[in-house]
Tab-separated table of C-alpha atoms in Angstrom:
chain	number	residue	atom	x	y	z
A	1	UNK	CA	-18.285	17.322	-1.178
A	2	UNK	CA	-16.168	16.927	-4.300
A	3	UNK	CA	-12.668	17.591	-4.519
A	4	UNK	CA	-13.392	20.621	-2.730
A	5	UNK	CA	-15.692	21.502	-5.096
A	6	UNK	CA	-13.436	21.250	-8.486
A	7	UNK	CA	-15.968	20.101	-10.398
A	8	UNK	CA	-16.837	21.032	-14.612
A	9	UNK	CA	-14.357	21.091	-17.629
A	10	UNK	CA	-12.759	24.445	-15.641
A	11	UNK	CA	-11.127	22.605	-12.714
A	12	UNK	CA	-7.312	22.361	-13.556
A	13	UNK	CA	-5.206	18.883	-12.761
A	14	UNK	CA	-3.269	20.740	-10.160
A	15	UNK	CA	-6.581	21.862	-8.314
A	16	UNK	CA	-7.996	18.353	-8.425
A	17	UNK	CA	-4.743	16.853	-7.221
A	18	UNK	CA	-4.548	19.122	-4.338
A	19	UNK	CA	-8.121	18.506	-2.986
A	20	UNK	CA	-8.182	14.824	-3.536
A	21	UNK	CA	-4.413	14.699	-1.551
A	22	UNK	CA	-5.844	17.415	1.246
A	23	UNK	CA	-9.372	15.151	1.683
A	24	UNK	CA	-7.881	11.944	1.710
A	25	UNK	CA	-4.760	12.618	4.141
A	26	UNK	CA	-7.629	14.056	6.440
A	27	UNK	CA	-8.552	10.357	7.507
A	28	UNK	CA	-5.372	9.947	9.743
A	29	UNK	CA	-5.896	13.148	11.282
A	30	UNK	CA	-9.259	12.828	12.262
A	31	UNK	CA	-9.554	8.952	12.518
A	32	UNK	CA	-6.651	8.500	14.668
A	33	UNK	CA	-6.605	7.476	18.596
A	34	UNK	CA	-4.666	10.910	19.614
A	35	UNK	CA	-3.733	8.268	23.094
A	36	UNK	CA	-1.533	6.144	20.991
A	37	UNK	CA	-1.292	7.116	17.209
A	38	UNK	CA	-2.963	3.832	16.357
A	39	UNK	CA	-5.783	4.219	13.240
A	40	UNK	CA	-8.360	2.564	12.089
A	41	UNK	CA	-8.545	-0.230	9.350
A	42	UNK	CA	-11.995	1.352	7.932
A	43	UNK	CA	-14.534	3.774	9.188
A	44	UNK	CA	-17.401	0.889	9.979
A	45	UNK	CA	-17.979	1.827	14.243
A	46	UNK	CA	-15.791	0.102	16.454
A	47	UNK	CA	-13.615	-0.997	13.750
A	48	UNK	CA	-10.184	-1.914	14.780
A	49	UNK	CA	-6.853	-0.885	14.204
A	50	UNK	CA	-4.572	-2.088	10.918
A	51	UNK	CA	-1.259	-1.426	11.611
A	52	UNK	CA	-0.583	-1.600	8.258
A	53	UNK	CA	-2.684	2.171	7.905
A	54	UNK	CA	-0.666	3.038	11.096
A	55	UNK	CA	2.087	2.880	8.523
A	56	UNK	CA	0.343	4.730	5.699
A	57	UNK	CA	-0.106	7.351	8.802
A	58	UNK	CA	3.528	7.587	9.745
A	59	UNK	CA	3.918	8.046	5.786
A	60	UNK	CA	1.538	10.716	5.269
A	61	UNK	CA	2.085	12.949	7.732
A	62	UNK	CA	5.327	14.542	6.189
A	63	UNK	CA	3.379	15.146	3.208
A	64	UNK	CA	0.735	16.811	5.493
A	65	UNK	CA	4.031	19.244	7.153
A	66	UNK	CA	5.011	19.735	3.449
A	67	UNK	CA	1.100	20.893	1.874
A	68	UNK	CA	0.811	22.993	4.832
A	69	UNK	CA	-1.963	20.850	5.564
A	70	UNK	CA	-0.599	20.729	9.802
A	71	UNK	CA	2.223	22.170	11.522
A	72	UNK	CA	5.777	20.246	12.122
A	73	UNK	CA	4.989	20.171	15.720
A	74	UNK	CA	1.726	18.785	15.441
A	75	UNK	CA	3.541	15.987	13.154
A	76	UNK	CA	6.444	15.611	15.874
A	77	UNK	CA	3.686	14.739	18.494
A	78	UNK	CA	1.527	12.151	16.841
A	79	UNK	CA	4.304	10.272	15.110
A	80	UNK	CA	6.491	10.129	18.623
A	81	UNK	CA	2.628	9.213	20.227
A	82	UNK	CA	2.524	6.397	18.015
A	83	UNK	CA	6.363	5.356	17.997
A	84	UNK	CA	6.466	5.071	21.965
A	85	UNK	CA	3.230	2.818	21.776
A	86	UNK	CA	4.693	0.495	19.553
A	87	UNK	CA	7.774	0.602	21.742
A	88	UNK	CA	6.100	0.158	24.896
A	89	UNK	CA	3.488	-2.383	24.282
A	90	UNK	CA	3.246	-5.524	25.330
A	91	UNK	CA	5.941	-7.894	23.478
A	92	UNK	CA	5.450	-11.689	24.474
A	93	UNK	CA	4.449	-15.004	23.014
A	94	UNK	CA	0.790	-14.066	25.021
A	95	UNK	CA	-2.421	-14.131	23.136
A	96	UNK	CA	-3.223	-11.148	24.331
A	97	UNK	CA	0.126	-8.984	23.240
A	98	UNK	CA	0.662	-6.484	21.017
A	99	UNK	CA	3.651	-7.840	19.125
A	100	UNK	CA	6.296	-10.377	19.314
A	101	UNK	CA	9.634	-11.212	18.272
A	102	UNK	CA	9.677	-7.853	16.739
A	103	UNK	CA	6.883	-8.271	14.558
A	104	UNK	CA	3.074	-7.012	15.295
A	105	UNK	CA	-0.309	-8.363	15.236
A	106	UNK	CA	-2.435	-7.385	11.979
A	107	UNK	CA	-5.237	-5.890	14.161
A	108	UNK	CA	-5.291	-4.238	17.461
A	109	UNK	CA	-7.768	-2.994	19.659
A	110	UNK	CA	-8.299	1.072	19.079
A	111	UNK	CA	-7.636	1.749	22.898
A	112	UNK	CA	-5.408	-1.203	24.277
A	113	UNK	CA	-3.322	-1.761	21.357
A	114	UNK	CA	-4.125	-5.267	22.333
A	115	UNK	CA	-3.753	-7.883	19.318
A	116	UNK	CA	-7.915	-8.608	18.473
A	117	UNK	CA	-10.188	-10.548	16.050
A	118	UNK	CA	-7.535	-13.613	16.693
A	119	UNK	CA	-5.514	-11.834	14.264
A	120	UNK	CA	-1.918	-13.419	12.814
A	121	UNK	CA	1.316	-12.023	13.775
A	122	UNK	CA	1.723	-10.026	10.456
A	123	UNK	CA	4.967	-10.118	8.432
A	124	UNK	CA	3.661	-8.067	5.468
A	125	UNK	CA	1.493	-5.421	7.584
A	126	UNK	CA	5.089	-5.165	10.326
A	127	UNK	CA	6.519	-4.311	6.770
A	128	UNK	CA	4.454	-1.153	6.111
A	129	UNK	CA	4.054	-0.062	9.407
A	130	UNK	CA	8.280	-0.338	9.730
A	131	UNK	CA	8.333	1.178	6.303
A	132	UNK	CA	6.035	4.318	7.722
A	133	UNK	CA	8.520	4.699	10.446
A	134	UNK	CA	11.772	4.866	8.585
A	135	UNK	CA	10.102	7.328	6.233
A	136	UNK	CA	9.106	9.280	9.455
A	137	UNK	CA	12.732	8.843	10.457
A	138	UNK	CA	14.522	10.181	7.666
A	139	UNK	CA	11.820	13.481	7.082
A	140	UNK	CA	11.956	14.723	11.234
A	141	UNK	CA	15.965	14.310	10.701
A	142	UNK	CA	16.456	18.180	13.553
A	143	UNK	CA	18.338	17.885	16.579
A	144	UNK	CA	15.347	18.877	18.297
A	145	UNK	CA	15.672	16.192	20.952
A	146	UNK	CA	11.303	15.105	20.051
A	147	UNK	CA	13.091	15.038	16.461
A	148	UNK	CA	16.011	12.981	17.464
A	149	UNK	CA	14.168	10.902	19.857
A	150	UNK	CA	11.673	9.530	16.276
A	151	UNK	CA	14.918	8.923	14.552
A	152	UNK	CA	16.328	6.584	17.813
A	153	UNK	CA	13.016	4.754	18.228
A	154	UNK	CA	12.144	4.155	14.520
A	155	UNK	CA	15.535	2.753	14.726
A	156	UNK	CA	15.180	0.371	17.606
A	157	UNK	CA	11.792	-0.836	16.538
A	158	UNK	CA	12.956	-1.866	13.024
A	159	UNK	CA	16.287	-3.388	14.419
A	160	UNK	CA	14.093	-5.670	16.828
A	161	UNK	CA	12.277	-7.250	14.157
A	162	UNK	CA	13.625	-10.813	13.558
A	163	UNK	CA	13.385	-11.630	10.219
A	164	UNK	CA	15.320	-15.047	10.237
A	165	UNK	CA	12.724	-16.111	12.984
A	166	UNK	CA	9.885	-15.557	10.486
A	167	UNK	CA	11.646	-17.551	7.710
A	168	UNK	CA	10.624	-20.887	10.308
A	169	UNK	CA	13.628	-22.448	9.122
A	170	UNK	CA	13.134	-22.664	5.065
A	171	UNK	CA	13.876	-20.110	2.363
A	172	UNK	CA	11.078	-17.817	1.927
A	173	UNK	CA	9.091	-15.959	4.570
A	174	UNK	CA	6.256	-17.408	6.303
A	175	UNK	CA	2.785	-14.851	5.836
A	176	UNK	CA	2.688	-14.875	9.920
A	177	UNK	CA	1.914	-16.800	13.153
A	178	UNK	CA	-0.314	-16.702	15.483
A	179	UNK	CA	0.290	-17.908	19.758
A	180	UNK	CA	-2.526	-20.722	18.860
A	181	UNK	CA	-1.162	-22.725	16.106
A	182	UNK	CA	2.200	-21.320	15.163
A	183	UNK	CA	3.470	-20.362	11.744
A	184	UNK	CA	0.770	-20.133	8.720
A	185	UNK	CA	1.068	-22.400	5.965
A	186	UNK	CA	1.733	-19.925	3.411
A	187	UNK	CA	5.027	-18.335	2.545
A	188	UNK	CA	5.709	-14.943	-0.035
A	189	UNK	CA	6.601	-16.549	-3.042
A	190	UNK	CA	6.044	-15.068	-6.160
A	191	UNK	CA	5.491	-11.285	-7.306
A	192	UNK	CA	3.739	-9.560	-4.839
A	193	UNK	CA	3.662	-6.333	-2.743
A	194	UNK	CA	6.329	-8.194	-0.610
A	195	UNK	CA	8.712	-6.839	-2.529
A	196	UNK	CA	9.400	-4.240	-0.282
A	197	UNK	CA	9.157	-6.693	2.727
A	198	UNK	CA	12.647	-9.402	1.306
A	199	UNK	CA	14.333	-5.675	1.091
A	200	UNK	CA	13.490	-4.796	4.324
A	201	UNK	CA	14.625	-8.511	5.917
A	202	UNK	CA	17.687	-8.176	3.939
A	203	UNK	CA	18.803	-4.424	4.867
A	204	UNK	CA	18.190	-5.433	8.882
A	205	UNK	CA	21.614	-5.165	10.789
A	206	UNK	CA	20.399	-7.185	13.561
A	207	UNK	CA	18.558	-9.970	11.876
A	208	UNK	CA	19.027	-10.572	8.282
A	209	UNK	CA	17.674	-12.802	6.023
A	210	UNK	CA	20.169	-14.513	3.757
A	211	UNK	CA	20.946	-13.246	0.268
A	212	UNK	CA	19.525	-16.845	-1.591
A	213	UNK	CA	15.627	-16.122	-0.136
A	214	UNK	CA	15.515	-13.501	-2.734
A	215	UNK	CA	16.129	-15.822	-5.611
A	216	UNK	CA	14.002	-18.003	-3.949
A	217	UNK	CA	11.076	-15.892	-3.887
A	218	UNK	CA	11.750	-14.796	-7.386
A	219	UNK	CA	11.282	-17.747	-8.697
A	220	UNK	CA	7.894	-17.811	-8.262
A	221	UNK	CA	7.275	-14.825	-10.977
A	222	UNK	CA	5.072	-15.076	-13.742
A	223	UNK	CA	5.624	-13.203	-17.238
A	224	UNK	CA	3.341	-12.743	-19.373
A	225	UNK	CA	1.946	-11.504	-22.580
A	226	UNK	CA	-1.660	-9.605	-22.161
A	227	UNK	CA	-3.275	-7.458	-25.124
A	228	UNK	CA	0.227	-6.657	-26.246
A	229	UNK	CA	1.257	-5.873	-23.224
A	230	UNK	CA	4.495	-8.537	-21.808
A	231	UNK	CA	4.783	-7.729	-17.773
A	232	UNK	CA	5.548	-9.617	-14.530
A	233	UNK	CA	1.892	-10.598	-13.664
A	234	UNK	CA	-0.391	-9.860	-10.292
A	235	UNK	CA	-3.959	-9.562	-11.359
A	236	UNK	CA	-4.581	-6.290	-8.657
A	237	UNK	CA	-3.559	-3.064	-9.174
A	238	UNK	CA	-2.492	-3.173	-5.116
A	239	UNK	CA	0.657	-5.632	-5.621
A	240	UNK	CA	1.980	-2.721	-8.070
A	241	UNK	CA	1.592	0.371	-6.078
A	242	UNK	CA	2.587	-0.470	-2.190
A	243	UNK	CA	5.974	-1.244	-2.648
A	244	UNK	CA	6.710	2.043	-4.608
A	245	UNK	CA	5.198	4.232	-2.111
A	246	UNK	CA	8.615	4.421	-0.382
A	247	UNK	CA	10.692	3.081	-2.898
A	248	UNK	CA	11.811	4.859	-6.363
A	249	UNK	CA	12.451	1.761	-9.124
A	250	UNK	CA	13.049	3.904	-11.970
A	251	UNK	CA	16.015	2.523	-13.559
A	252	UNK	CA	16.607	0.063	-10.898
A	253	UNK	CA	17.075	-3.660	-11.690
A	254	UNK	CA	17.413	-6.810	-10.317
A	255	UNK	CA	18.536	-10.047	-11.791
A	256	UNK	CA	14.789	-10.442	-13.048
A	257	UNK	CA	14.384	-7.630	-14.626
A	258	UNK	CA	17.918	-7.178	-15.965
A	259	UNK	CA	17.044	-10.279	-17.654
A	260	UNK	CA	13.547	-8.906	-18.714
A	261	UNK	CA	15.456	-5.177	-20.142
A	262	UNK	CA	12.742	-3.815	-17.884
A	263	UNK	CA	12.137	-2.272	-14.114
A	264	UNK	CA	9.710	-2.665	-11.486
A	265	UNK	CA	8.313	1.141	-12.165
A	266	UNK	CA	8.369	0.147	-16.255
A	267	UNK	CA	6.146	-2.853	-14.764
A	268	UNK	CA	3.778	-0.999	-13.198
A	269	UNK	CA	2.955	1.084	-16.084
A	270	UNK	CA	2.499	-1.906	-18.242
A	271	UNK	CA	0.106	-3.131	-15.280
A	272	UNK	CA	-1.980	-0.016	-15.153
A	273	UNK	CA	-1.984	0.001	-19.321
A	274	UNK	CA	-3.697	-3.861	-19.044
A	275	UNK	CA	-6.385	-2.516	-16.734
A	276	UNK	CA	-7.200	0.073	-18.636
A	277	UNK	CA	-7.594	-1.961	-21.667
A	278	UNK	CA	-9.266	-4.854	-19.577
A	279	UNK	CA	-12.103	-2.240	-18.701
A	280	UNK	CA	-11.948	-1.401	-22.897
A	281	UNK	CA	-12.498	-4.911	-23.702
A	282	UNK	CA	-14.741	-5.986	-20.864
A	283	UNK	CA	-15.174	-9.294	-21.600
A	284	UNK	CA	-17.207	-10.395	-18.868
A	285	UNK	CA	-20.193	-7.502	-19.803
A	286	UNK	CA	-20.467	-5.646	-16.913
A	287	UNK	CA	-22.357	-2.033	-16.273
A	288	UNK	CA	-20.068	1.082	-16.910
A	289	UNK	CA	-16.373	0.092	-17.375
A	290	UNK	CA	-14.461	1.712	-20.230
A	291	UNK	CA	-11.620	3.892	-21.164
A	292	UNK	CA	-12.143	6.384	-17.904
A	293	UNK	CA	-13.940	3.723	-15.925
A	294	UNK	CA	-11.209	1.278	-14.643
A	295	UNK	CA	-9.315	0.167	-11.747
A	296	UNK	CA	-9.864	-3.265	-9.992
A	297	UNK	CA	-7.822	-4.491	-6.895
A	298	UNK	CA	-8.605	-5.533	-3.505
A	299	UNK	CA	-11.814	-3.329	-2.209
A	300	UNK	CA	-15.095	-3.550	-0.656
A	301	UNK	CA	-17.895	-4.938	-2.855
A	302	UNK	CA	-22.184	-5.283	-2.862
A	303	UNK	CA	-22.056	-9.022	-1.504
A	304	UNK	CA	-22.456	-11.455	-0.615
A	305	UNK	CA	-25.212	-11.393	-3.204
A	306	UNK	CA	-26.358	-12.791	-6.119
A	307	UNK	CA	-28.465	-11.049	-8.388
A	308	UNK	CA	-29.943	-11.453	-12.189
A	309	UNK	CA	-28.709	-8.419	-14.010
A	310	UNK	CA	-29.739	-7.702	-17.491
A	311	UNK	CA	-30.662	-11.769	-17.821
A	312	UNK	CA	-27.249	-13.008	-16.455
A	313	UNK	CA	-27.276	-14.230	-13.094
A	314	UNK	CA	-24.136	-12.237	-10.878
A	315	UNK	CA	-22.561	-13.428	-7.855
A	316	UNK	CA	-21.314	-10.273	-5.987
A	317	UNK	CA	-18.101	-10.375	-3.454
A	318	UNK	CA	-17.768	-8.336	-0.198
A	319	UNK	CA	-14.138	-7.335	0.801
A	320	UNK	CA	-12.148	-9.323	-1.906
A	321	UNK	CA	-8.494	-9.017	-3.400
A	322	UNK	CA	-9.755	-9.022	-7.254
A	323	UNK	CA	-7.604	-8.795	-10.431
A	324	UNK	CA	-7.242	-9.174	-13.959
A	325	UNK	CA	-8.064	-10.794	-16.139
A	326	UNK	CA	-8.177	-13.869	-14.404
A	327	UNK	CA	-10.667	-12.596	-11.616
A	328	UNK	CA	-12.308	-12.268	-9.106
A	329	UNK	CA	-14.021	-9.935	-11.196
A	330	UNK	CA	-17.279	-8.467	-10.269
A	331	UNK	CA	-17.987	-5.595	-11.364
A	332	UNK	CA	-16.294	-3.433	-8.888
A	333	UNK	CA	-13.750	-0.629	-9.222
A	334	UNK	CA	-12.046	1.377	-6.924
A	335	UNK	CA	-10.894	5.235	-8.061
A	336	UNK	CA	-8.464	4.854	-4.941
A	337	UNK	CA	-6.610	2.725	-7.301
A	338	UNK	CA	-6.564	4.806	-10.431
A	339	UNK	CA	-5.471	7.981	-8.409
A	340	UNK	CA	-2.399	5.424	-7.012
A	341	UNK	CA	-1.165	4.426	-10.490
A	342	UNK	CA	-0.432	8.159	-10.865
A	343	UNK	CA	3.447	8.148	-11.301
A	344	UNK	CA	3.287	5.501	-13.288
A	345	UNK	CA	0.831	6.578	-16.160
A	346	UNK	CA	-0.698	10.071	-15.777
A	347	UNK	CA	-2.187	10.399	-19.195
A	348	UNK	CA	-4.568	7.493	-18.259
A	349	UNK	CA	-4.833	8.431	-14.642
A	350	UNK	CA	-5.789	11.858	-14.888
A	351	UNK	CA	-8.443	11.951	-17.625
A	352	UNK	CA	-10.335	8.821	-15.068
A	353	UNK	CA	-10.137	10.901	-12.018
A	354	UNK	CA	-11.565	14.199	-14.059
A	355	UNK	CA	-14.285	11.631	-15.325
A	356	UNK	CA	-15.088	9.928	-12.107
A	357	UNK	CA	-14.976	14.036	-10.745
A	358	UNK	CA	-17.817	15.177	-13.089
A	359	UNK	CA	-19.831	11.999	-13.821
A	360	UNK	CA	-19.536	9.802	-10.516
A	361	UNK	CA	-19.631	12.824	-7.736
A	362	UNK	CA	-21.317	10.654	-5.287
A	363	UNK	CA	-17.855	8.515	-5.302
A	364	UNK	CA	-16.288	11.143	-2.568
A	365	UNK	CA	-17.487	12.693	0.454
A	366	UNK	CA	-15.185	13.799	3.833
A	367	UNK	CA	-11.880	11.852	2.754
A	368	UNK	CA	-11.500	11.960	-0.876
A	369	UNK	CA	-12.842	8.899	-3.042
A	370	UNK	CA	-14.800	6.021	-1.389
A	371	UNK	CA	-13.456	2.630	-1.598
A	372	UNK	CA	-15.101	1.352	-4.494
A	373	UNK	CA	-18.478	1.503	-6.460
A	374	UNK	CA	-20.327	-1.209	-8.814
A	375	UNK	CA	-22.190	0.347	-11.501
A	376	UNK	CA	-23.369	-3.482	-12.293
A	377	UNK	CA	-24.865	-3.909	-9.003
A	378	UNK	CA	-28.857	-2.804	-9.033
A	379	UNK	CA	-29.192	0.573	-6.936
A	380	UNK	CA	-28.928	4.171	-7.424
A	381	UNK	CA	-27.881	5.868	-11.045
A	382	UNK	CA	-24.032	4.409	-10.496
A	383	UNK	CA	-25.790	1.396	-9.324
A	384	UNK	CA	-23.883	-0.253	-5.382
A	385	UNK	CA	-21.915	2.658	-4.105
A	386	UNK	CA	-19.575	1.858	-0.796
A	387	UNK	CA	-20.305	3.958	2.596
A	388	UNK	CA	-16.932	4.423	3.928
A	389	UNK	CA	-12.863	4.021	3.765
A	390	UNK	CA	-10.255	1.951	4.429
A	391	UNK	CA	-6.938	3.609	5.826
A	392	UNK	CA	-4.802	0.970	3.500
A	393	UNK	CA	-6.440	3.051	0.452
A	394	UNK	CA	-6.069	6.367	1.683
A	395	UNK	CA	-2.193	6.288	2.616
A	396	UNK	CA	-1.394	5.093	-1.660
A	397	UNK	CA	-3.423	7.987	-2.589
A	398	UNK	CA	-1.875	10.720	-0.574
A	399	UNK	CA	1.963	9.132	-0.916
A	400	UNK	CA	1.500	8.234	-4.875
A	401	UNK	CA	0.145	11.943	-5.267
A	402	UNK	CA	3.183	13.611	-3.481
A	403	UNK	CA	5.651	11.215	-5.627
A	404	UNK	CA	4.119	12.321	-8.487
A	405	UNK	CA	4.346	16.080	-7.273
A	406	UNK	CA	7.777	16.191	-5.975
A	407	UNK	CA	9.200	13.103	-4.995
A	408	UNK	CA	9.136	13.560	-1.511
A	409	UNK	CA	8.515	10.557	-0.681
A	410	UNK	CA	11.097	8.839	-2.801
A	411	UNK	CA	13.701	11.318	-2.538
A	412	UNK	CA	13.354	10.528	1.372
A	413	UNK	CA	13.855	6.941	1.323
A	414	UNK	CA	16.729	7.357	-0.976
A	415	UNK	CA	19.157	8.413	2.193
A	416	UNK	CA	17.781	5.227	4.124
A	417	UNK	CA	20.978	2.872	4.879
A	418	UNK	CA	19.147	0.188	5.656
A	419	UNK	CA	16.999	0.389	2.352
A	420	UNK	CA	20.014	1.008	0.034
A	421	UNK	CA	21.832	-2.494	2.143
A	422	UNK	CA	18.790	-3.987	1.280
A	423	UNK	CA	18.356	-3.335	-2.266
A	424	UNK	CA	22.183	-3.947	-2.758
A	425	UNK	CA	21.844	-7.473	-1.524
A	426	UNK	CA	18.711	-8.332	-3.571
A	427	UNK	CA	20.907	-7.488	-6.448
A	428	UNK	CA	20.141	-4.507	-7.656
A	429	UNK	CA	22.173	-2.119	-9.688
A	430	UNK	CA	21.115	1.109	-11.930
A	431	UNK	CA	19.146	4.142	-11.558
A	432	UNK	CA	19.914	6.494	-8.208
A	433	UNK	CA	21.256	3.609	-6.653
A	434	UNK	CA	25.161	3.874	-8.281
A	435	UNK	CA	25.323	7.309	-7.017
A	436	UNK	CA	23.658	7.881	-3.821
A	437	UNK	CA	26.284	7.705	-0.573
A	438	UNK	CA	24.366	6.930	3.043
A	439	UNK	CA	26.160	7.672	6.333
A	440	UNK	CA	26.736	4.398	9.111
């Protein structure tokens, strides 16, 4: 299968779009436990369930109302399925919970919900699930009393979360906790997909963070200059695509950027621009990367492995967070991540996805593109090729699409309160935000 067949010089953008969008949202139909709403992190067998991709779900599935791609009612069901689990689950300090103190374990068992793999009490992966739900909240917005009842629950869910808790009494927010050893050491400081988790903590009517942790995590930013190209720097593409799934930044500023004459959307650009030209420059020599062959972030990989290709011995990563230029870098792309820098730069975007479409079929199958491929890695024609998906690809595929289509997405999170509070106390002015007017 390949973008439902939209193959050859013939197929339009549109066309391509639409199939790529249709395949990919497919995986949180057809994945999901219908029991409980919960999905899957990946498609490996008995894989457990991220609740980060329950988020990218509860995202998706208004796009899925809005393509035609499933009825509202069939929408109403599995997002109140998977809102009443969340709600109903066990909520305790036990090792064995779902949740606790408003925030949810990173994996959970596909049937019980119950927290597995000794996973940490997640503060970024509670942020996109919580995201998904507001999203859900603000699309099913009838007085159909299913309709309502999303709205009241999304509500309650995100109003439980206690985000001064998770500070553990110092500025920034700890990464998680677990019911064995207590807080992790680590904290979100510096640029980093948690962008959209300070606005969350600081939009919360029930439990907000204080206004100075956003300066404080600020201050961790890095600028910097990178074949011509001055941005705030994360090496993956990931870090600059998850926070604007829900969030427009065109135009918007903080005191960072205000100070920088750019925005967080302008910065993602420039981000996709360096990869490209990374891939151009390939300084590290490996297999296939070029102008229409880019796109390195966190993915599966061929390894562990180490292998002598072309006389230079290789060491080759499994599942990895890589980045540029600074690495890891081995050789591994992922199209998921080219298709989710759409918005931000469609005249490199789309020519890669036509190329990947006619010269790299075997990339996509039942759900759009696979994770990633490594044309370095000795195997087939595109040499290591990955079997399967991840649901925390497929929900910045289908969202970054649809924002690129119509907005939906963005135009939606525009009339949430608790995302405008939250922006307004990070400091932001500009763009949509001086003119848009939210109810209580």
């Amino acid at each position: 299968m390949n973008f439902a067949g939209q193959r050859g010089e013939g197929a339009s953008n549109p066309d391509m779009l639409d199939s790529l969008q249709r395949d990919t949202f497919r995986y949180f139909v057809a994945e999901a436990n219908p029991a409980n709403g919960l999905i899957p992190d990946n498609t490996r067998t008995d894989a457990p369930c991220s609740i980060a991709a329950v988020g990218m779900a509860l995202t998706c599935l208004p796009v899925g109302v809005e393509r035609g791609w499933m009825s509202r009612d069939d929408a109403v069901t599995r997002v109140l399925t998977t809102l009443h689990f969340f709600r109903e689950a066990p909520h305790s300090e036990a090792p064995d919970a779902t949740g606790y103190r408003g925030f949810y374990y990173h994996f959970l068992d596909m049937s019980t919900g119950q927290r597995t793999w000794k996973s940490e009490l997640s503060t970024i992966d509670t942020t996109l699930l919580i995201a998904g739900a507001l999203l859900a909240a603000q699309y099913f917005n009838r007085e159909d009393p299913d309709e309502v009842e999303i709205r009241r629950i999304a509500d309650a869910l995100y109003q439980r979360i206690d985000w001064v808790w998770a500070l553990n009494d110092g500025e920034t927010v700890s990464h998680g906790w677990t019911p064995e050893r207590g807080f992790l050491r680590f904290r979100w400081e510096g640029y980093s997909e948690a962008l959209l988790l300070y606005l969350l903590a600081l939009g919360s009517p029930t439990h907000p963070i204080h206004e100075e942790s956003y300066p404080a995590w600020t201050r961790g930013y890095r600028w910097k200059r990178m074949y011509g190209i001055d941005f705030l720097y994360a090496g993956p593409l990931f870090i600059h695509q998850l926070p604007h799934m829900w969030i427009d930044f065109r135009g918007l500023q903080d005191a960072y950027m205000r100070d920088k004459h750019s925005d967080y959307f302008e910065n993602s650009r420039r981000a996709t621009q360096v990869q490209q030209r990374y891939a151009i420059r390939n300084p590290r020599g490996f297999r296939g990367y070029g102008e229409h062959t880019w796109g390195i972030t966190a993915s599966d990989g061929p390894g562990p492995a180490t292998r002598t290709v072309d006389g230079v011995e290789r060491r080759f990563h499994d599942y990895r967070s890589r980045g540029v230029p600074f690495g890891p870098d081995d050789g591994t792309l992922a199209p998921w991540a080219v298709a989710a820098s759409l918005p931000f730069a469609p005249d490199l975007v789309l020519p890669t996805l036509e190329y990947l479409n006619r010269h790299v079929p075997e990339m996509t199958s039942t759900y759009g593109f696979k994770c990633s491929f490594n044309p370095t890695f000795p195997g087939g024609e595109h040499g290591w090729i990955s079997s399967g998906y991840y649901g925390l690809d497929q929900g910045p595929v289908v969202a970054m699409i649809e924002n690129h289509r119509s907005e939906l997405i963005w135009r939606l999170m525009r009339k949430c309160r608790y995302l405008v509070t939250g922006l307004r106390r990070a400091g932001f002015t500009g763009g949509w935000l001086g003119e848009v007017e939210v109810g209580p």
